[in-house]
MMTF fields as JSON, N, C-alpha, C and O atoms, coordinates in Angstrom:
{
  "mmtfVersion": "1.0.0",
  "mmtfProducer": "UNKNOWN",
  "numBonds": 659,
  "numAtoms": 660,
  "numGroups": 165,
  "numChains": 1,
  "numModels": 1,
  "chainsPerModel": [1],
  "groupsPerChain": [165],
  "chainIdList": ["A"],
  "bondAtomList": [4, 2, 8, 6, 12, 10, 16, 14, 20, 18, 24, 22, 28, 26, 32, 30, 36, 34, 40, 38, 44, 42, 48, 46, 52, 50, 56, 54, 60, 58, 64, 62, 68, 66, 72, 70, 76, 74, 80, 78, 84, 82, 88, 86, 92, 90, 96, 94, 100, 98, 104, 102, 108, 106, 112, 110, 116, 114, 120, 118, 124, 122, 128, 126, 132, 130, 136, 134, 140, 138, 144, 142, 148, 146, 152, 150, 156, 154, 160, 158, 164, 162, 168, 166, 172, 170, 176, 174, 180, 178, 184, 182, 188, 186, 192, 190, 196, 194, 200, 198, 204, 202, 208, 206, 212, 210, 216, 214, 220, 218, 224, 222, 228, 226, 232, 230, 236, 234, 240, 238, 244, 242, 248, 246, 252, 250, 256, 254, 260, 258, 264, 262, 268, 266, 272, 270, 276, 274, 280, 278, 284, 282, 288, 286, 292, 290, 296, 294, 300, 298, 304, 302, 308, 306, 312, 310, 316, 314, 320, 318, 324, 322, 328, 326, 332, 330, 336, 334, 340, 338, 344, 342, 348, 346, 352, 350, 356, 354, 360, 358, 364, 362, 368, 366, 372, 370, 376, 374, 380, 378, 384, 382, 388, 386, 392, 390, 396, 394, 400, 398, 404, 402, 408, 406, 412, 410, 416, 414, 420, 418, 424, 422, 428, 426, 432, 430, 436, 434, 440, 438, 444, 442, 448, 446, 452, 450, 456, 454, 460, 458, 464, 462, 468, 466, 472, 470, 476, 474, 480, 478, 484, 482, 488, 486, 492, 490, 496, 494, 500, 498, 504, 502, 508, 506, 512, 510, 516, 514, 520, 518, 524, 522, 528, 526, 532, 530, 536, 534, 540, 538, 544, 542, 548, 546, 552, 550, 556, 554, 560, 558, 564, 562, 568, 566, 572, 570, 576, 574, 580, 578, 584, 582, 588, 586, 592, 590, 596, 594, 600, 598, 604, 602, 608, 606, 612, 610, 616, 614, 620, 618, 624, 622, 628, 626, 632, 630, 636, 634, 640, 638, 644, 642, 648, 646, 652, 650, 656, 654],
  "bondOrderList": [1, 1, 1, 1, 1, 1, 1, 1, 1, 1, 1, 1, 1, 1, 1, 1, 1, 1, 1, 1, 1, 1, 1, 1, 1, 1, 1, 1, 1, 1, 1, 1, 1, 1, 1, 1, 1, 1, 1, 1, 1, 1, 1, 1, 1, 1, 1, 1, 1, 1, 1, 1, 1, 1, 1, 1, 1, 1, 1, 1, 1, 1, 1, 1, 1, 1, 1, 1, 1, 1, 1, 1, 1, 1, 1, 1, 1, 1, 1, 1, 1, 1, 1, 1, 1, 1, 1, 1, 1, 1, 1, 1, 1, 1, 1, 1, 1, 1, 1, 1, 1, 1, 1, 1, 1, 1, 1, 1, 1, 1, 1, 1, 1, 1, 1, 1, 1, 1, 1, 1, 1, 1, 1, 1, 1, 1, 1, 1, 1, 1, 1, 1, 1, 1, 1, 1, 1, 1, 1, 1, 1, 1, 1, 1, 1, 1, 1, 1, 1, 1, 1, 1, 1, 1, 1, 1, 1, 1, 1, 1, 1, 1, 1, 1],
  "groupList": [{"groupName": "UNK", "atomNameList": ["N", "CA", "C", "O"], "elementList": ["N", "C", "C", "O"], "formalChargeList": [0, 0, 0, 0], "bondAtomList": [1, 0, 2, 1, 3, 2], "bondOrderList": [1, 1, 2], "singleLetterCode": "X", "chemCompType": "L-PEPTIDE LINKING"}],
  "groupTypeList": [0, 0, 0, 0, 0, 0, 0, 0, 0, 0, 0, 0, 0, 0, 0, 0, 0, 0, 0, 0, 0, 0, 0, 0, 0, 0, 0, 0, 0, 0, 0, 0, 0, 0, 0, 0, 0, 0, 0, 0, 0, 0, 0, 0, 0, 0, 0, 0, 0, 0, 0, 0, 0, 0, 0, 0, 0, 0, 0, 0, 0, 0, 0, 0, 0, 0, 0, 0, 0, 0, 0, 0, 0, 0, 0, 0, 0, 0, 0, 0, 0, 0, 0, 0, 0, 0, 0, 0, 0, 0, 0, 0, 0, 0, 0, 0, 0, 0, 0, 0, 0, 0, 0, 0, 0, 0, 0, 0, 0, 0, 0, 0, 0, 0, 0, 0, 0, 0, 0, 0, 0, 0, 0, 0, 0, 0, 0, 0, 0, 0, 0, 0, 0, 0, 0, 0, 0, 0, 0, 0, 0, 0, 0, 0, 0, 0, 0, 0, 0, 0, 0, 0, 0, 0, 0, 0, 0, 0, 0, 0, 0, 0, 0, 0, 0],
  "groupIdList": [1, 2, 3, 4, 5, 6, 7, 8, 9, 10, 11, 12, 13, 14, 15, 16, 17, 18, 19, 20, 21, 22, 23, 24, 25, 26, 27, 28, 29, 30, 31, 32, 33, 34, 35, 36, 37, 38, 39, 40, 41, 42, 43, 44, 45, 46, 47, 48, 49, 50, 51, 52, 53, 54, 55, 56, 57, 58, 59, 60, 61, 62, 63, 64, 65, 66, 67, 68, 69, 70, 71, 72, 73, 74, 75, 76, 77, 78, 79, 80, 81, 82, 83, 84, 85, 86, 87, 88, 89, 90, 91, 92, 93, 94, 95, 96, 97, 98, 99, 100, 101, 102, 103, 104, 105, 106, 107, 108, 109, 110, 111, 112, 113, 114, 115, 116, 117, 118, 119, 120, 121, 122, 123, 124, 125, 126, 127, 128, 129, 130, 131, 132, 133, 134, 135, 136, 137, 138, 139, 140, 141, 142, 143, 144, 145, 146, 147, 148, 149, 150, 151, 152, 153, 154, 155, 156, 157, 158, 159, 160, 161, 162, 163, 164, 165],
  "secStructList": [7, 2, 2, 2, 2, 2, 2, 2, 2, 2, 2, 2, 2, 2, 2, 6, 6, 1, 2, 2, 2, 2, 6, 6, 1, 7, 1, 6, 6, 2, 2, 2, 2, 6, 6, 6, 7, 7, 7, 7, 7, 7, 1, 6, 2, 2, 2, 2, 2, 2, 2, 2, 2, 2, 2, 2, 2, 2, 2, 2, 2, 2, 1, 7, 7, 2, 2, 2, 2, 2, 2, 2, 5, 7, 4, 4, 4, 6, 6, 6, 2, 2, 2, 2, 2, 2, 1, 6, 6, 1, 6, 6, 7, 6, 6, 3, 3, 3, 7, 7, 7, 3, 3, 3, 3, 3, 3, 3, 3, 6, 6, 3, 3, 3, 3, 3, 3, 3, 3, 3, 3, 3, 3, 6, 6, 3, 3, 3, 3, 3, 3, 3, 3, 3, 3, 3, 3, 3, 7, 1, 1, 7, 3, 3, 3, 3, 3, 3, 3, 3, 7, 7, 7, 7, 7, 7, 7, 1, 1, 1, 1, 1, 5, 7, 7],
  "xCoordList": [-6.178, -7.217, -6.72, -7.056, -5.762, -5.473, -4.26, -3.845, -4.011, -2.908, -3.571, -3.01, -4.633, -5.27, -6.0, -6.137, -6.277, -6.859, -5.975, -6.337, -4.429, -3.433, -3.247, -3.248, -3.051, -3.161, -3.705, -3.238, -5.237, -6.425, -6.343, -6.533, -6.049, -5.799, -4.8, -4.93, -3.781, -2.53, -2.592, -1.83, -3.637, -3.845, -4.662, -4.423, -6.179, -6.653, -5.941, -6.337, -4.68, -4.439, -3.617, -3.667, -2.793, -2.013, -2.737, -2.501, -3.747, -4.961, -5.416, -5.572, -5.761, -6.302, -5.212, -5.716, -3.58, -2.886, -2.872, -2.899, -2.816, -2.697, -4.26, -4.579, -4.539, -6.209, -5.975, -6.032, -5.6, -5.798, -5.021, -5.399, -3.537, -2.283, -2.889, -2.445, -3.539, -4.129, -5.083, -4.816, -6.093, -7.113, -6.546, -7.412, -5.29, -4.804, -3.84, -3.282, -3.656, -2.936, -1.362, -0.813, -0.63, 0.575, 0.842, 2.008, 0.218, 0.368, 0.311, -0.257, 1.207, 1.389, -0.15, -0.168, -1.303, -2.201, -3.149, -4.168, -2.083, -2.346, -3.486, -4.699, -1.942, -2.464, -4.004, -4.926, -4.079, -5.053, -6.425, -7.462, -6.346, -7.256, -7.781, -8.93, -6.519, -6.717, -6.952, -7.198, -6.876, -6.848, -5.488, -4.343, -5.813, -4.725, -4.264, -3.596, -4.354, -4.371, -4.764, -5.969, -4.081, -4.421, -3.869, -2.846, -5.479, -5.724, -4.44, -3.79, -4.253, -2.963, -2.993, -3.658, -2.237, -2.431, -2.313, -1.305, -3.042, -3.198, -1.718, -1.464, -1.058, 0.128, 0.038, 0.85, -1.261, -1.501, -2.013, -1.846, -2.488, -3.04, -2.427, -2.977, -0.695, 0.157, -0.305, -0.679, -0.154, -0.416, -1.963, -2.297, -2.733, -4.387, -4.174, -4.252, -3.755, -3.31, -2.385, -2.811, -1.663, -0.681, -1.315, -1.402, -1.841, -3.038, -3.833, -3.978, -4.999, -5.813, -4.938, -5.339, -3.854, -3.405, -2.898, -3.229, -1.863, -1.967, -2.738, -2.688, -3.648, -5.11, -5.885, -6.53, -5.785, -6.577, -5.047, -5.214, -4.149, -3.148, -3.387, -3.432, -3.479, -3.605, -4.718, -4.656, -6.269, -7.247, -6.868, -7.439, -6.194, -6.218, -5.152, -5.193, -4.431, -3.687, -4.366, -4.039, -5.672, -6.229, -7.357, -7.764, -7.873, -8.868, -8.238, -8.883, -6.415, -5.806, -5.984, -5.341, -6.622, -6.523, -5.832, -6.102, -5.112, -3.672, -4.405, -3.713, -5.294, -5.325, -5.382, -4.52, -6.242, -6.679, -5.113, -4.886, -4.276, -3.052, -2.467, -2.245, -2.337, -1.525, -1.804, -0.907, -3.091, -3.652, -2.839, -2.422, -2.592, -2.16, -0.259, 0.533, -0.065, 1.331, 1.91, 1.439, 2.787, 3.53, 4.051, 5.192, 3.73, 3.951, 4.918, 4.566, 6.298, 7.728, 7.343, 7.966, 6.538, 6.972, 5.733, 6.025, 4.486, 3.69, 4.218, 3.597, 5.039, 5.607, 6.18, 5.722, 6.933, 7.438, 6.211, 6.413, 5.184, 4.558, 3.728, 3.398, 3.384, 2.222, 3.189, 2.928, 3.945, 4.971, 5.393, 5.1, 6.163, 6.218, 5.372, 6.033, 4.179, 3.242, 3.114, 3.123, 2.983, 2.147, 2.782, 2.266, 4.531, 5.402, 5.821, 5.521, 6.653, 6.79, 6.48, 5.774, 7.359, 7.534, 6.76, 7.054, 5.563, 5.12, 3.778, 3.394, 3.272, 2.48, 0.934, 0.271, 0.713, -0.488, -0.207, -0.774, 0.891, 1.362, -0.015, -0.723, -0.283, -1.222, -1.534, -2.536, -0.607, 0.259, -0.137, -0.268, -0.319, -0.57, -1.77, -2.374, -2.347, -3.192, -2.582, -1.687, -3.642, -2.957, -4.626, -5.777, -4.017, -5.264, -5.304, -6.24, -4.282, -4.659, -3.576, -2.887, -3.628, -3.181, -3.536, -4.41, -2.744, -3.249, -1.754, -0.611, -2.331, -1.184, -0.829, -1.606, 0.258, 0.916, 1.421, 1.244, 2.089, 2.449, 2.543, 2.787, 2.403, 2.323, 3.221, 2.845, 4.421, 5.405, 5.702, 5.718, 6.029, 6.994, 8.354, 8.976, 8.927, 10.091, 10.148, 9.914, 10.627, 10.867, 9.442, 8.512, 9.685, 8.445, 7.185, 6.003, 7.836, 7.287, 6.709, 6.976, 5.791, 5.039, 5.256, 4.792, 5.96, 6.164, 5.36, 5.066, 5.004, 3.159, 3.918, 4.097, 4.209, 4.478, 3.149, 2.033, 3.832, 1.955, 2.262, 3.473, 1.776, 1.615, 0.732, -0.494, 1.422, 1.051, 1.215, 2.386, 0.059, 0.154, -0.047, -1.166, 0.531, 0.785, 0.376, 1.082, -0.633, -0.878, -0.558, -1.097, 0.449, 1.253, 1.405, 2.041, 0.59, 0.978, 0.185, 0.878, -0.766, -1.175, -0.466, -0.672, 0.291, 1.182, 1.099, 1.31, 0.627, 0.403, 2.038, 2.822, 2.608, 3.963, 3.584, 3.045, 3.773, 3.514, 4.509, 5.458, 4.653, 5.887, 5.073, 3.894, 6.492, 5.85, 6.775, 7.858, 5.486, 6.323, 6.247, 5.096, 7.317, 7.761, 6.9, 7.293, 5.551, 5.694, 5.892, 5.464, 6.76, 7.002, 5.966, 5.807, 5.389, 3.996, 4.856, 5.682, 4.596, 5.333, 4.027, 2.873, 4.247, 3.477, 3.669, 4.891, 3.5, 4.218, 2.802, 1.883, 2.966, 1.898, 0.513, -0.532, 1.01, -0.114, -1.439, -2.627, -0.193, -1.07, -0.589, 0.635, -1.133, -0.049, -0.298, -1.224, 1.135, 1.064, 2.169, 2.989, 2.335, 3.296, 4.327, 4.127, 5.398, 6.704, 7.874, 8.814, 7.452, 8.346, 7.894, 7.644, 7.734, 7.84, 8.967, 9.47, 9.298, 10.003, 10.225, 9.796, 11.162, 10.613, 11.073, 12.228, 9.963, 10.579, 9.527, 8.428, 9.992, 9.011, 9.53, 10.644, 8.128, 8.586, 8.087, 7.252, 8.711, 7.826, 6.886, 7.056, 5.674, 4.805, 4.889, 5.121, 4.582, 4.699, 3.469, 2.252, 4.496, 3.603, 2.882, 3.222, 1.476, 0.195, 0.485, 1.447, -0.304, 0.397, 0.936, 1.047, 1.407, 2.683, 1.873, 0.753, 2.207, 1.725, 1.577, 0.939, 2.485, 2.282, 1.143, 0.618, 0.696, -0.954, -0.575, 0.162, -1.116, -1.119, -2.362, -3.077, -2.387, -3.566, -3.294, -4.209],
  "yCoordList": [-59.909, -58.995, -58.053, -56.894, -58.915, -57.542, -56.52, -55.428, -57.154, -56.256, -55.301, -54.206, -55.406, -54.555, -53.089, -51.892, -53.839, -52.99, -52.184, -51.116, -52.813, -51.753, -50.336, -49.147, -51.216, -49.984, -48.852, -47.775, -49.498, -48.395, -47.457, -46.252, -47.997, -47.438, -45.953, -44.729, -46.979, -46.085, -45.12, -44.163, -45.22, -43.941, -42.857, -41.699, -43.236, -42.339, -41.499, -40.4, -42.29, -41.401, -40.485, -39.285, -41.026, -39.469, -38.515, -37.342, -39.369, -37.725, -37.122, -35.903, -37.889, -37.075, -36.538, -36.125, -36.251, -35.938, -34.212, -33.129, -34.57, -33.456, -32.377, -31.385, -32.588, -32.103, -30.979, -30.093, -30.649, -29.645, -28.748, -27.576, -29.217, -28.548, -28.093, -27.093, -28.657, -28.357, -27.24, -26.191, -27.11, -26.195, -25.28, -24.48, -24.871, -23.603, -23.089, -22.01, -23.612, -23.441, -23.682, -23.387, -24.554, -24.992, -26.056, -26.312, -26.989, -28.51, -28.462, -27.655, -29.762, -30.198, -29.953, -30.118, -29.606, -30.199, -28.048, -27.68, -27.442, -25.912, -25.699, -25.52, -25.859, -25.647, -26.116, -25.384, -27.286, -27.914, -27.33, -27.292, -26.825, -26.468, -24.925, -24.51, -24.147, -22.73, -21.728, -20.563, -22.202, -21.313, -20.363, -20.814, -19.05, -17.926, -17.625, -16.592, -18.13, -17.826, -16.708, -16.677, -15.745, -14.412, -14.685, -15.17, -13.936, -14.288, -13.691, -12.835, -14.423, -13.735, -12.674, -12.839, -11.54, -10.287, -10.59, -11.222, -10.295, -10.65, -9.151, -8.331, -9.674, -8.9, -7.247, -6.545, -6.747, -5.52, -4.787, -3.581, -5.455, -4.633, -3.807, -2.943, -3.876, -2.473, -0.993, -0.216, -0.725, 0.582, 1.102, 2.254, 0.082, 0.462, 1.519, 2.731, -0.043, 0.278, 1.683, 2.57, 1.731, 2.512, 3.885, 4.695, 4.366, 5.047, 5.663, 6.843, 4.6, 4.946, 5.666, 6.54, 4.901, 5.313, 6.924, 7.864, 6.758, 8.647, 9.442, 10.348, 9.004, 10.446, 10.501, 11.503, 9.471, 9.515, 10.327, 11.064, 10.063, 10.899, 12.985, 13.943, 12.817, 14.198, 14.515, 15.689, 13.966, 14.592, 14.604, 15.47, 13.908, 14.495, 15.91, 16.542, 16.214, 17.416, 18.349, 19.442, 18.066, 19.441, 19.726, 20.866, 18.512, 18.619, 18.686, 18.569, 18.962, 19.36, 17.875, 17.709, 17.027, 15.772, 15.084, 13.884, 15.355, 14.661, 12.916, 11.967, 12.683, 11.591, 10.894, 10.116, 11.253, 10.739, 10.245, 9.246, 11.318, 11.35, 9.771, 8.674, 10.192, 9.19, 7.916, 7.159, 7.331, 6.047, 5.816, 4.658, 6.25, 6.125, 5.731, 5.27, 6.036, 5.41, 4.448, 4.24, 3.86, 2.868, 2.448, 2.908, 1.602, 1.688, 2.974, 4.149, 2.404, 2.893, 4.607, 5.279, 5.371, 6.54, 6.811, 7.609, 6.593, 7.107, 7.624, 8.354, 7.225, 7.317, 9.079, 9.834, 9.456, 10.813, 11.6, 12.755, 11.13, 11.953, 12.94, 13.828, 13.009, 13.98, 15.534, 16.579, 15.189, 16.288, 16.817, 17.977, 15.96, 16.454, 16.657, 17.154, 16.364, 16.743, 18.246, 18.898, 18.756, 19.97, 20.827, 21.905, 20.628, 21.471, 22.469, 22.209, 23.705, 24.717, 24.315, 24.933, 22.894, 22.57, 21.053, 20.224, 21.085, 19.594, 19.641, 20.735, 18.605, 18.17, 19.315, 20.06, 19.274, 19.48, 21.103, 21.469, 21.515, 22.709, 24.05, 24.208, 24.548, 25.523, 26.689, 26.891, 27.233, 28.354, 28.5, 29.611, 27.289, 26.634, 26.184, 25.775, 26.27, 25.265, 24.593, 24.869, 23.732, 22.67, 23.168, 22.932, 24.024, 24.222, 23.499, 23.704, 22.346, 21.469, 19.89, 19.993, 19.192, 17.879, 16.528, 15.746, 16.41, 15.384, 14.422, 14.693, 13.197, 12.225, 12.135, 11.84, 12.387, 12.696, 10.982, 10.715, 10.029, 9.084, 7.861, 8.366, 6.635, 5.498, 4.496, 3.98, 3.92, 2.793, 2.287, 2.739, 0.684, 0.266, 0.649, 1.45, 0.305, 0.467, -0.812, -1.018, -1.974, -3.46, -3.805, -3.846, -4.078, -4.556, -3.584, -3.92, -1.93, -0.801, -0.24, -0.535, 0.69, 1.327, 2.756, 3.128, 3.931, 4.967, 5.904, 5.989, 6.781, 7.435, 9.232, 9.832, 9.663, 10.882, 12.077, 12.06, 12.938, 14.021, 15.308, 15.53, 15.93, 17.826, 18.411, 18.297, 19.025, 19.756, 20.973, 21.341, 22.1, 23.278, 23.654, 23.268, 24.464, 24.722, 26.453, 27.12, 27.053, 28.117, 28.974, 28.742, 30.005, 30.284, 32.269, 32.899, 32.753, 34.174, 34.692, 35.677, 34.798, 34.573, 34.471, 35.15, 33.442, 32.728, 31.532, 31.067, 30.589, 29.81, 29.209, 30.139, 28.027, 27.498, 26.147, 25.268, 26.039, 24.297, 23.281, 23.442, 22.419, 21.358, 19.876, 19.575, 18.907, 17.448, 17.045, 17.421, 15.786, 15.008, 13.726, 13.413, 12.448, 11.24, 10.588, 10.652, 9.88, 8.808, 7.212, 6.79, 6.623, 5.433, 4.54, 4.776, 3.564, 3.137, 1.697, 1.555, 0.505, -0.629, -1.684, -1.296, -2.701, -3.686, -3.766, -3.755, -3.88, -4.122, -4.489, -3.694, -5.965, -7.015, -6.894, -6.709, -7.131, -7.553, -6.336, -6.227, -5.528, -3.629, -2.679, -2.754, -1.833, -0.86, -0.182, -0.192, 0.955, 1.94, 2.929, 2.517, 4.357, 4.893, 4.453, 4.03, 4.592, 4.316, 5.581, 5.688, 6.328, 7.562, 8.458, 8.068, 9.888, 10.775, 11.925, 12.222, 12.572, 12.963, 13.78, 13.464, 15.256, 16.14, 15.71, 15.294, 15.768, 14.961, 14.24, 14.192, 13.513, 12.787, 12.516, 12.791, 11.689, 10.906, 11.894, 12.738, 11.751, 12.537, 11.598, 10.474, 12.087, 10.958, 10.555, 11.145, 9.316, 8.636, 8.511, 8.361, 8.661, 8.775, 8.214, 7.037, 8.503, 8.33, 6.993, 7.029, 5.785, 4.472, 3.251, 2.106, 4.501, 3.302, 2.03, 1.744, 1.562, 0.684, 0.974, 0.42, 2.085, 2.663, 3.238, 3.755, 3.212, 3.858, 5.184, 5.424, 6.166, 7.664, 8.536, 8.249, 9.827, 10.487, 11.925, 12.711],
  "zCoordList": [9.956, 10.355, 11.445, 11.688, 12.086, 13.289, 12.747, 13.134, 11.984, 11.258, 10.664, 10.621, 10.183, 9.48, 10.411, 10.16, 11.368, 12.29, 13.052, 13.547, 13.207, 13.914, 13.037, 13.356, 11.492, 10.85, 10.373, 10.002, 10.488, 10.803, 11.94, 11.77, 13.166, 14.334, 14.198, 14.187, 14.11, 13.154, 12.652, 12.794, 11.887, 10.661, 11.314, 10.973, 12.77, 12.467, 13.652, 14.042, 14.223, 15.45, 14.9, 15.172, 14.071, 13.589, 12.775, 12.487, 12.452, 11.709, 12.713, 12.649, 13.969, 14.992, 15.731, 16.776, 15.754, 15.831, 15.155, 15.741, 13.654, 12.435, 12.798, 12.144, 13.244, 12.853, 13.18, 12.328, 14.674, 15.487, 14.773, 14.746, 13.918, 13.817, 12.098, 11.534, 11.697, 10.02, 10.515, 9.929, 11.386, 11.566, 12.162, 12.519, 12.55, 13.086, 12.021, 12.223, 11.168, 9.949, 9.506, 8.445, 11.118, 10.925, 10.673, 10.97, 10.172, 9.775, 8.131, 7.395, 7.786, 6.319, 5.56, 4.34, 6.177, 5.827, 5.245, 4.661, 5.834, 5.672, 4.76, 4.866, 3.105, 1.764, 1.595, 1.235, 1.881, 1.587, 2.239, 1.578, 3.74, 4.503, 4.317, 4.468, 3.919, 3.824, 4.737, 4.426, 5.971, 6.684, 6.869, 6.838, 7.055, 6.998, 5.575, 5.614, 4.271, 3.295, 2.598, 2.351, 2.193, 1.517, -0.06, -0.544, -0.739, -2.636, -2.844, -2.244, -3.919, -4.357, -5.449, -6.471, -5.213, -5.931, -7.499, -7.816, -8.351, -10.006, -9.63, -8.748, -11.19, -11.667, -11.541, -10.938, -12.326, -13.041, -11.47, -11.293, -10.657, -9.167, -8.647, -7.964, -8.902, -8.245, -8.418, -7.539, -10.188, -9.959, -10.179, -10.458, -10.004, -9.291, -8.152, -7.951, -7.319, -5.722, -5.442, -4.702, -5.817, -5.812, -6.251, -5.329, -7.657, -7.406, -7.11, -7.43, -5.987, -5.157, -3.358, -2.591, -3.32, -1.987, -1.903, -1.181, -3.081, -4.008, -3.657, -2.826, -4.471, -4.733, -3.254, -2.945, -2.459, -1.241, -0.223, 0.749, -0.596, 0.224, -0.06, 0.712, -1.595, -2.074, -1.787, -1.423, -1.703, -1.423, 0.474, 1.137, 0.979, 2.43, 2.642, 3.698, 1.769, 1.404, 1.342, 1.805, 0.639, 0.139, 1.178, 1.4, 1.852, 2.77, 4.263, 5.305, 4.11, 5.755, 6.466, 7.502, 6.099, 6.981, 7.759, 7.719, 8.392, 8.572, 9.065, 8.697, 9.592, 10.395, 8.543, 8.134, 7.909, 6.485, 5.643, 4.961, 6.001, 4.985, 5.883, 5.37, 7.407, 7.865, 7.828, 8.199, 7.381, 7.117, 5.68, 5.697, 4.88, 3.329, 3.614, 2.791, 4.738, 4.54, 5.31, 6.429, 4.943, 5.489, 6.776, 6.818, 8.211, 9.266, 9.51, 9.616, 9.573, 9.778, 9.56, 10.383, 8.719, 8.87, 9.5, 10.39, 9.542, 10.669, 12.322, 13.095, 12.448, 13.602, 13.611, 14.469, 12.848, 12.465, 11.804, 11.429, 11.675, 10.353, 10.919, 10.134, 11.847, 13.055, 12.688, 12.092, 13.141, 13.573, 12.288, 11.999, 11.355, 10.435, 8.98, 8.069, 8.737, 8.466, 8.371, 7.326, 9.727, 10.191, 10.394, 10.69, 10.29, 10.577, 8.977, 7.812, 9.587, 8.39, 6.771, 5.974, 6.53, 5.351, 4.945, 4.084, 6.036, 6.073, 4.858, 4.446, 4.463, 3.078, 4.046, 3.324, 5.099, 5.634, 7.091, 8.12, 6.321, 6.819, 7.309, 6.315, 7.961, 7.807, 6.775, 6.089, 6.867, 5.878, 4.33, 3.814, 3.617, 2.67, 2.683, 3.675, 1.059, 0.893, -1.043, -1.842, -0.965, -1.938, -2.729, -2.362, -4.075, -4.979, -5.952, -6.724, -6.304, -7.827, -7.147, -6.132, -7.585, -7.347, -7.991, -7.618, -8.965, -10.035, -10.134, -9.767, -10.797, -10.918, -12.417, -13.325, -12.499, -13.585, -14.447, -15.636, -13.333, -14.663, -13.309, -12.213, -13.33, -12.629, -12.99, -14.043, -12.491, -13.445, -12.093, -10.949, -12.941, -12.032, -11.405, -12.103, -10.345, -9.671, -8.972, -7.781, -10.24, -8.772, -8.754, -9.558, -7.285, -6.651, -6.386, -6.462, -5.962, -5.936, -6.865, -8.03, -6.544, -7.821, -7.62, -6.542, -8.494, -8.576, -9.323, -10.516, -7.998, -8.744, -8.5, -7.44, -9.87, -10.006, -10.126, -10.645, -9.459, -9.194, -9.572, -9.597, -9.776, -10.449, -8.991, -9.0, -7.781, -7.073, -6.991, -6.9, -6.99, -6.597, -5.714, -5.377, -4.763, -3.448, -3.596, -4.354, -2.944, -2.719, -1.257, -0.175, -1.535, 0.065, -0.125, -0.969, 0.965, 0.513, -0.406, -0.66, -1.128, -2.057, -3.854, -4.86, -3.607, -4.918, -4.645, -3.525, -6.117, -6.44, -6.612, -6.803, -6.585, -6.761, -7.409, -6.736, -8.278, -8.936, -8.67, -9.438, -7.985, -7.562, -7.837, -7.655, -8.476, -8.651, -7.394, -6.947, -6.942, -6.06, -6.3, -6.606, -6.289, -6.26, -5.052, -3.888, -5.475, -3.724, -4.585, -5.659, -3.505, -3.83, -2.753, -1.555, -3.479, -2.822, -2.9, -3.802, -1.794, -1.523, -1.18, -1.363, -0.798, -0.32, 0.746, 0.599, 2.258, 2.746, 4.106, 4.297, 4.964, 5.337, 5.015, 5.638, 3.33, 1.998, 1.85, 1.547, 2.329, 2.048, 0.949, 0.841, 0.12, -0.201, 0.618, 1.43, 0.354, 1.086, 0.704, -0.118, 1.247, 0.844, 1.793, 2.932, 1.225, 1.226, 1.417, 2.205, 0.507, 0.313, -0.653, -1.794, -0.233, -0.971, -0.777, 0.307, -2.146, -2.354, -3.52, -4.629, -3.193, -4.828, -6.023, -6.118, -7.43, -8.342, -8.727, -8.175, -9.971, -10.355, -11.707, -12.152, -12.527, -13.894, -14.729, -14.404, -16.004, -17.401, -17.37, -16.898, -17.957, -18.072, -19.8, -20.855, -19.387, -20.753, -21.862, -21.752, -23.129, -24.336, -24.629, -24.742, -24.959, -25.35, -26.202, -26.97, -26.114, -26.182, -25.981, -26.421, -24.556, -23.868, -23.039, -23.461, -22.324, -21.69, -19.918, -19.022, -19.974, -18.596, -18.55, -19.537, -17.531, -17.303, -16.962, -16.006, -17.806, -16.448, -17.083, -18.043, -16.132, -16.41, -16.509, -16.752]
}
């Protein structure tokens, strides 16, 4: 009987040990408890995401937004993006306005999702049509842009399995 009871003892002190370390989410006991746990992204969610961060980047293009544009991208370049944004050749330039902006074709790249766009840029009064490349990433369980750049995909044939519009 006392054996029995050391081991009861036993047991509940190292649970009352684990408890504190399970409810903050660093103990063996995590999984089970769930705390700090983020759903895990279903497969097809990239180029949703990828997407929506796009068209909310291009509608802050056309609406001059810069604070709007700079929420849509990726820590690391927010830092440069004020400045260059707004400068001669920046997405939210003065000089310019942005009269059409549509997404042309959405694919994978890896882990990344590559969202090709049909922008027209009105400067002077001339219209200039340019596609641009943004590469949209995950990055602490966000998308976001990543990189843009001139260029872009053909969009793919009516069919395919790539989504575009």
């Amino acid at each position: 009987m006392v054996g029995v009871r050391r081991r009861v003892v036993g047991l509940v002190a190292v649970l009352a040990m684990m408890a504190p370390l399970a409810l903050a989410g660093c103990g063996p006991l995590d999984g089970i408890v769930g705390q700090g746990a983020e759903p895990t992204p279903t497969p097809d969610e990239g180029p949703q995401r990828a997407r929506e961060r796009v068209q909310a980047y291009l509608d802050a293009m056309r609406a001059k937004s810069v604070a709007d544009g700079r929420e849509q991208l990726c820590e690391p370049l927010r830092e440069s993006f004020d400045q260059a944004a707004t400068g001669p050749n920046g997405d939210f330039a003065r000089h310019f306005s942005v009269t059409a902006a549509t997404i042309t074709d959405v694919r994978a790249n890896g882990a990344d999702q590559d969202v090709s766009t049909s922008i027209t840029v009105k400067a002077g009064g001339k219209a200039v049509p340019t596609k641009v490349l943004f590469t949209v990433a995950r990055a602490d369980g966000q998308w976001c842009i990543a990189k843009e750049a001139v260029g872009g995909h053909t969009p793919a044939p009516s069919g395919s399995p790539t989504p575009a519009t």
